[in-house]
Short mmCIF file of C-alpha atoms and ligand atoms in Angstrom, two decimals:
data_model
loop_
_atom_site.label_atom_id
_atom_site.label_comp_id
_atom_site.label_asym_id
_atom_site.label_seq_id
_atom_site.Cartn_x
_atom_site.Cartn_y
_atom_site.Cartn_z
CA UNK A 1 88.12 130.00 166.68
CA UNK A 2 88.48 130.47 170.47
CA UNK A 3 88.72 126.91 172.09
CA UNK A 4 88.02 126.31 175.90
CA UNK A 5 89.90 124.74 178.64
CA UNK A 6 89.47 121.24 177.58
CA UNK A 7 90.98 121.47 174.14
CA UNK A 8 94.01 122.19 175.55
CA UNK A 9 94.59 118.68 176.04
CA UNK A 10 93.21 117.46 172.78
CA UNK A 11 96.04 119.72 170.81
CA UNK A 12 98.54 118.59 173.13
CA UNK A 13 97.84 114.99 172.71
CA UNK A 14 97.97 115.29 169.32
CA UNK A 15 100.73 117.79 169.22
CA UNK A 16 102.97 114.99 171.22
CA UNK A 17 102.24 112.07 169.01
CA UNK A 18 103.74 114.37 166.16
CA UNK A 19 107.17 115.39 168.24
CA UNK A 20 107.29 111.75 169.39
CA UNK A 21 107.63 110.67 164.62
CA UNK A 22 109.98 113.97 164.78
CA UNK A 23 112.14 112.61 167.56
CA UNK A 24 112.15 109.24 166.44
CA UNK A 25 112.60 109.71 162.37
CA UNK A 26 116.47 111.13 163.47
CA UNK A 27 117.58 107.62 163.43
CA UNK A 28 116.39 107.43 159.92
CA UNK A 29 118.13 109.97 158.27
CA UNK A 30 121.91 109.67 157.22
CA UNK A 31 123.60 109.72 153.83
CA UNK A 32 122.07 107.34 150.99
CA UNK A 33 119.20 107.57 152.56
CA UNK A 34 115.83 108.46 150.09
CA UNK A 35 113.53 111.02 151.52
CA UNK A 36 111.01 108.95 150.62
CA UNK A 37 112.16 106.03 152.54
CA UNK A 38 112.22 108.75 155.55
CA UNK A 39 108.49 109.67 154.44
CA UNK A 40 107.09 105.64 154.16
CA UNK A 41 109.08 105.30 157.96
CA UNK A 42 107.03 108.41 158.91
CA UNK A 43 103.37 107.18 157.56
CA UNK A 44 103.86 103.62 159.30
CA UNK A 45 104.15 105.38 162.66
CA UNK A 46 101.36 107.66 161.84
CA UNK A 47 99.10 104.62 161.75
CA UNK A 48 100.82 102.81 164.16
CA UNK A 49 100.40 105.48 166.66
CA UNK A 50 96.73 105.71 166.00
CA UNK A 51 96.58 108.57 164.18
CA UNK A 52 95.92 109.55 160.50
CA UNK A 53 97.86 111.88 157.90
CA UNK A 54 96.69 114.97 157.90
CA UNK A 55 98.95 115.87 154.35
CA UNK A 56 97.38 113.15 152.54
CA UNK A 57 94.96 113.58 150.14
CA UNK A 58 95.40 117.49 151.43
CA UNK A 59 95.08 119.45 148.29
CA UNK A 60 95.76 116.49 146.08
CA UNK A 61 99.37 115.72 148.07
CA UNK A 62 99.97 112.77 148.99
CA UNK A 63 102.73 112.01 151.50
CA UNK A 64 102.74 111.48 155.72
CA UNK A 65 105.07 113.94 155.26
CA UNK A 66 106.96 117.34 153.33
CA UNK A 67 110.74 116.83 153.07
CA UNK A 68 112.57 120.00 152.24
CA UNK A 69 116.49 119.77 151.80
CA UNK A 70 118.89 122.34 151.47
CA UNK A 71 117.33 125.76 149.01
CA UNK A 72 114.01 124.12 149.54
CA UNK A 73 112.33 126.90 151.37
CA UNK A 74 109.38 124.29 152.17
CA UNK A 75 106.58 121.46 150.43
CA UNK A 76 109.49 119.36 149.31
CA UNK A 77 107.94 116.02 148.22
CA UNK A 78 109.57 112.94 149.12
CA UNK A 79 111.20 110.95 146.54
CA UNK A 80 113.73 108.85 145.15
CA UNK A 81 116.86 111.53 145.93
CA UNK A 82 119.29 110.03 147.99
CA UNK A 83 120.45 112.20 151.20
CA UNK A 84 124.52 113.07 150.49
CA UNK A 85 126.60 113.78 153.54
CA UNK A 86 126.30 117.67 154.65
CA UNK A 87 122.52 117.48 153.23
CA UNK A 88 120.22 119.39 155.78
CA UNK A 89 117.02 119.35 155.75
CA UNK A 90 113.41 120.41 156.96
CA UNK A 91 110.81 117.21 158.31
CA UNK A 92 107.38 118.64 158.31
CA UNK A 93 104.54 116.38 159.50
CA UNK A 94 101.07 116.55 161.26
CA UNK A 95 98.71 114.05 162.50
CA UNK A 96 95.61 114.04 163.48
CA UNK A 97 94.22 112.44 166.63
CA UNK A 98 91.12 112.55 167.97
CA UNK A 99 89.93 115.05 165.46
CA UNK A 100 93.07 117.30 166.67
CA UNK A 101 95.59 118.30 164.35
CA UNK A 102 99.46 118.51 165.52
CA UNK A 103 101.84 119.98 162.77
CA UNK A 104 105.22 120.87 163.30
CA UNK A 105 108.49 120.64 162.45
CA UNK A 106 112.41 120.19 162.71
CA UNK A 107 116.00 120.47 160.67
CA UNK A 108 117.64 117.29 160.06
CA UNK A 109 121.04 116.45 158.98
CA UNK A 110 122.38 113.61 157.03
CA UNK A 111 126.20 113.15 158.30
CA UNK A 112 128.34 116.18 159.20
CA UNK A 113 126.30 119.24 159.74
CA UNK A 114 128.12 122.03 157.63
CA UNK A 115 129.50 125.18 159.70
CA UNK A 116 127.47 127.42 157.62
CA UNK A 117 124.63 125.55 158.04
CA UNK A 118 124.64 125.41 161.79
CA UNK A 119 124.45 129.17 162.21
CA UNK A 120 121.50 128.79 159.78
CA UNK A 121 119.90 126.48 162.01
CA UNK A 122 120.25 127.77 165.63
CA UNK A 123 119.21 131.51 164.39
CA UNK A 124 115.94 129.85 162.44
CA UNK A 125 115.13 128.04 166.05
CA UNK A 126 115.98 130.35 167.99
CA UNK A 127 113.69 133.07 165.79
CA UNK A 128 110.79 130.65 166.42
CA UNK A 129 111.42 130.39 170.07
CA UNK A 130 111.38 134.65 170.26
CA UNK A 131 108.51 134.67 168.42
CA UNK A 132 106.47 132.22 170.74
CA UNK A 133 107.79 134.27 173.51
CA UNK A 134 105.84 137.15 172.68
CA UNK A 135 102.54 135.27 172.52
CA UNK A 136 99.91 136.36 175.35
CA UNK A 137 96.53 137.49 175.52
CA UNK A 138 96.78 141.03 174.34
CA UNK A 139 99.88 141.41 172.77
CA UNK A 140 99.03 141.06 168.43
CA UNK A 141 100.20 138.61 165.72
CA UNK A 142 102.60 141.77 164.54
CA UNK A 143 104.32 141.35 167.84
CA UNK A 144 105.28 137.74 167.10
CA UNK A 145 106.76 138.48 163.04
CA UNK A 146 108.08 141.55 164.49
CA UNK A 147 110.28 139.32 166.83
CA UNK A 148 110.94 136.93 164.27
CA UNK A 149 112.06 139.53 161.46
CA UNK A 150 114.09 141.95 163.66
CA UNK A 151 116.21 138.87 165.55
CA UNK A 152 116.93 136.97 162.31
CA UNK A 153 117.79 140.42 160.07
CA UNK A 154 120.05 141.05 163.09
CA UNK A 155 122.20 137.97 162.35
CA UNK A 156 122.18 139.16 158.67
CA UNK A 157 119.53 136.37 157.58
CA UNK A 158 116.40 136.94 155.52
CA UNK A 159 112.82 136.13 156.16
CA UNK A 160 110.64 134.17 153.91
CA UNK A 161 107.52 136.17 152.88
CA UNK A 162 105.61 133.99 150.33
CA UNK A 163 104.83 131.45 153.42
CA UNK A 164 103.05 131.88 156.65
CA UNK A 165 101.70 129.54 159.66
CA UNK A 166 98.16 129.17 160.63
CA UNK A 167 95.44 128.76 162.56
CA UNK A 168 94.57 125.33 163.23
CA UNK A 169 92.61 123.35 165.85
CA UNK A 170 89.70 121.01 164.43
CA UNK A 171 90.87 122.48 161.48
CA UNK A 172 94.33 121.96 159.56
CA UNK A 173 94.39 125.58 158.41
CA UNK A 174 92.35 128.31 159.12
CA UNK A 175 92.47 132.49 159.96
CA UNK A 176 94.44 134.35 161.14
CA UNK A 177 97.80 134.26 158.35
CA UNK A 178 100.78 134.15 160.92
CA UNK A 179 103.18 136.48 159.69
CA UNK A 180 107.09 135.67 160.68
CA UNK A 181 107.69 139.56 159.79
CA UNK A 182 105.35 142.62 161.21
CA UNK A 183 105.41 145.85 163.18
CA UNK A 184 104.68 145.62 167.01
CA UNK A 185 101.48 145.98 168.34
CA UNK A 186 100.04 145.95 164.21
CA UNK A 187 97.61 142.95 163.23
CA UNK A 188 94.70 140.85 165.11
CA UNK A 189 95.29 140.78 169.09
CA UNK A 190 95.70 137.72 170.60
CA UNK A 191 93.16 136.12 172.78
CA UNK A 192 93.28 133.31 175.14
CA UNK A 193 91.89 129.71 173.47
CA UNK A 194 93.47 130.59 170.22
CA UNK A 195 95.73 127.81 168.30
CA UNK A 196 98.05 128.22 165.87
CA UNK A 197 101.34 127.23 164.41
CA UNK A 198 104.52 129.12 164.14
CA UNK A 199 106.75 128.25 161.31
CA UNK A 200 109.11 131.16 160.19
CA UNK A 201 111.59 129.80 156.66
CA UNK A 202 114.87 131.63 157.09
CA UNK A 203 117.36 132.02 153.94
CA UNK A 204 121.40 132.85 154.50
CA UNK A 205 120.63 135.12 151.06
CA UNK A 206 117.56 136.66 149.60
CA UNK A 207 114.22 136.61 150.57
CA UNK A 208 112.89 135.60 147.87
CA UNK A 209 111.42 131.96 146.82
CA UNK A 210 109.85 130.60 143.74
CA UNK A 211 107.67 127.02 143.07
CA UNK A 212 109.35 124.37 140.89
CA UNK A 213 107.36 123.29 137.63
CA UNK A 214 106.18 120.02 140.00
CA UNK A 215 103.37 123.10 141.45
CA UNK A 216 104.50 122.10 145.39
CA UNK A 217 108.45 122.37 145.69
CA UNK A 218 109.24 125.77 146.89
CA UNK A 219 113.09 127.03 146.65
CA UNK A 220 115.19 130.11 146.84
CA UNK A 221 115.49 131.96 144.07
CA UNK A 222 119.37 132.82 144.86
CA UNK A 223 119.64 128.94 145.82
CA UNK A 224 120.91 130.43 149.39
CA UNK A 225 120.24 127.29 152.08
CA UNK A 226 116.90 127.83 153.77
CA UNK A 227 116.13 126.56 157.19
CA UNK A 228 112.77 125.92 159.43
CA UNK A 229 110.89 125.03 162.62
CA UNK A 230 107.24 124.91 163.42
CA UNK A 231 105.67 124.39 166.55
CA UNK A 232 101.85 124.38 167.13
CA UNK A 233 100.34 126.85 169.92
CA UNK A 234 97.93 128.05 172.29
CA UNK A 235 97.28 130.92 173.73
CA UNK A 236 96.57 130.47 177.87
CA UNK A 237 95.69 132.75 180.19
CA UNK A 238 99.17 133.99 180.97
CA UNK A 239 101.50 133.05 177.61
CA UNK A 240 101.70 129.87 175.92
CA UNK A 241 101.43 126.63 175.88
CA UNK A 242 103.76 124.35 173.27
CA UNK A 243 101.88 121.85 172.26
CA UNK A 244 104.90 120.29 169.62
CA UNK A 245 107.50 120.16 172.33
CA UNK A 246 109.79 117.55 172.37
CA UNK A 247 109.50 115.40 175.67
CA UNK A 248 113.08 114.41 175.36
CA UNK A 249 114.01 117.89 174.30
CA UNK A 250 115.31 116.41 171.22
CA UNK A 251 114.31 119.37 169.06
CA UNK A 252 116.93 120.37 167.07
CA UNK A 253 119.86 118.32 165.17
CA UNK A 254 122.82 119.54 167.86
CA UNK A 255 120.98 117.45 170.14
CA UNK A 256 121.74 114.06 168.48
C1 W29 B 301 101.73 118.99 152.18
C2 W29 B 301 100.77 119.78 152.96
C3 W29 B 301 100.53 121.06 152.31
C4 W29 B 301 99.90 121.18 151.05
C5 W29 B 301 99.68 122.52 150.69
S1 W29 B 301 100.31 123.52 151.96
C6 W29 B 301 100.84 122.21 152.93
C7 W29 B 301 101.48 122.44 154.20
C8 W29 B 301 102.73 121.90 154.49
C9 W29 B 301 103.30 122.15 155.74
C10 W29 B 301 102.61 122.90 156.70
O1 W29 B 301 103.11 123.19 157.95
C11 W29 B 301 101.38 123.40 156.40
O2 W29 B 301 100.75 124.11 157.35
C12 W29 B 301 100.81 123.18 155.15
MN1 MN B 302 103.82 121.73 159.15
MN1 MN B 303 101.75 124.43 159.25
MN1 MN B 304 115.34 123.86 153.54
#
């Protein structure tokens, strides 16, 4: 779908209630904390904030939120399992407001953010932020996973294949697949009015993930640490425009 001028400010309406949950669940997450204490703090803002769940009842799911700790690549379901200090791990969420959908999300700690950990982190934001760099009317969806893959194989990290952002708009998913690996200048070109998200899983090991027997929870198959960050996008006349940013810049766990 190519939206028009207007919509910009429906997605980023929408796209701002979500970073406002992301910055605000920080406070919530420490060690002996339940992820699905984290996910119940998450729903009452949803509908406190006017908005509704865009993950419930999505596919028969049925959390505000996915809560993905540690090797869980992504989809982790929020439950019972306390947080332990060192624990980091992936908030996903996306309302909808106004008939807009905002998803996105951020890495979490609980306590002391491991040394290992924090190189995971930075190179999986920073890999996002090279791949929304390279998004302007013209250049192709192979530009952005060929930014993605080349920067995070340079820091000797792997990229998820079995997962890939979306379009999304009116919509919570829709065409084009956006890959976080490609070839420059391969794949559909990018056009102004087109909204999407971003949301590249890096591993420290292997590639490779597989789904736990509960048919969501995706995890690495070497149990390496994985590590995301999604924004949601749109294409303007000249580049970008975020639509996920954090007002208070808050976007990633070394800023508090
Ligand atoms: C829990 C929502 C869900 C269910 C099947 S795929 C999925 C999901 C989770 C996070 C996302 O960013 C996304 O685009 C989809
Ligand atoms: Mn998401
Ligand atoms: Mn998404
Ligand atoms: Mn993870």
């Amino acid at each position: 779908t190519i939206h028009q001028e207007a919509d910009f400010a429906g997605m980023h309406n929408a796209g701002q209630i979500t970073a406002r949950i992301l910055d605000e669940i920080a406070d919530h997450v420490f060690p002996g904390q339940t992820t699905g204490e984290i996910d119940r703090i998450i729903e009452a803002k949803v509908i406190e904030y006017g908005t509704k769940s865009a993950t419930i009842g999505y596919k028969g799911y049925q959390h505000a939120s996915c809560i993905s700790v540690n090797h869980v690549v992504c989809h982790g379901i929020p439950g019972d399992k306390k947080l332990k200090d060192g624990d980091i791990l992936n908030i996903d969420v996306t309302v909808i407001a106004d008939g807009w959908f905002g998803d996105s999300s951020r890495m979490y700690v609980a306590g002391k953010l491991p040394r290992k950990a924090e190189r995971l982190i930075q190179v999986t934001h920073d890999a996002l932020m090279l791949g929304i760099e390279a998004v302007k009317p013209g250049n192709t969806f192979g530009d952005i996973g060929h930014a993605i893959q080349t920067y995070a194989e340079a820091q000797r990290m792997s990229v998820v294949r079995d997962f890939c952002g979306h379009g999304l708009g009116r919509v919570f998913h829709s065409p084009p697949n956006v890959l976080h690996y490609g070839r420059p200048g391969t794949g559909p070109r990018l056009e102004e009015g087109m909204f999407f998200t971003i949301e590249p899983m890096i591993n420290l090991g292997r590639p490779e993930t597989k789904v736990l027997a509960d048919d969501w929870t995706a995890v690495t198959r070497d149990k390496s640490l994985s590590a995301q960050f999604e924004h949601s996008i749109g294409v303007t006349s000249d580049g970008f425009e975020i639509f996920t940013l954090s007002p208070a810049g808050k976007f990633h766990p070394t800023y508090g």
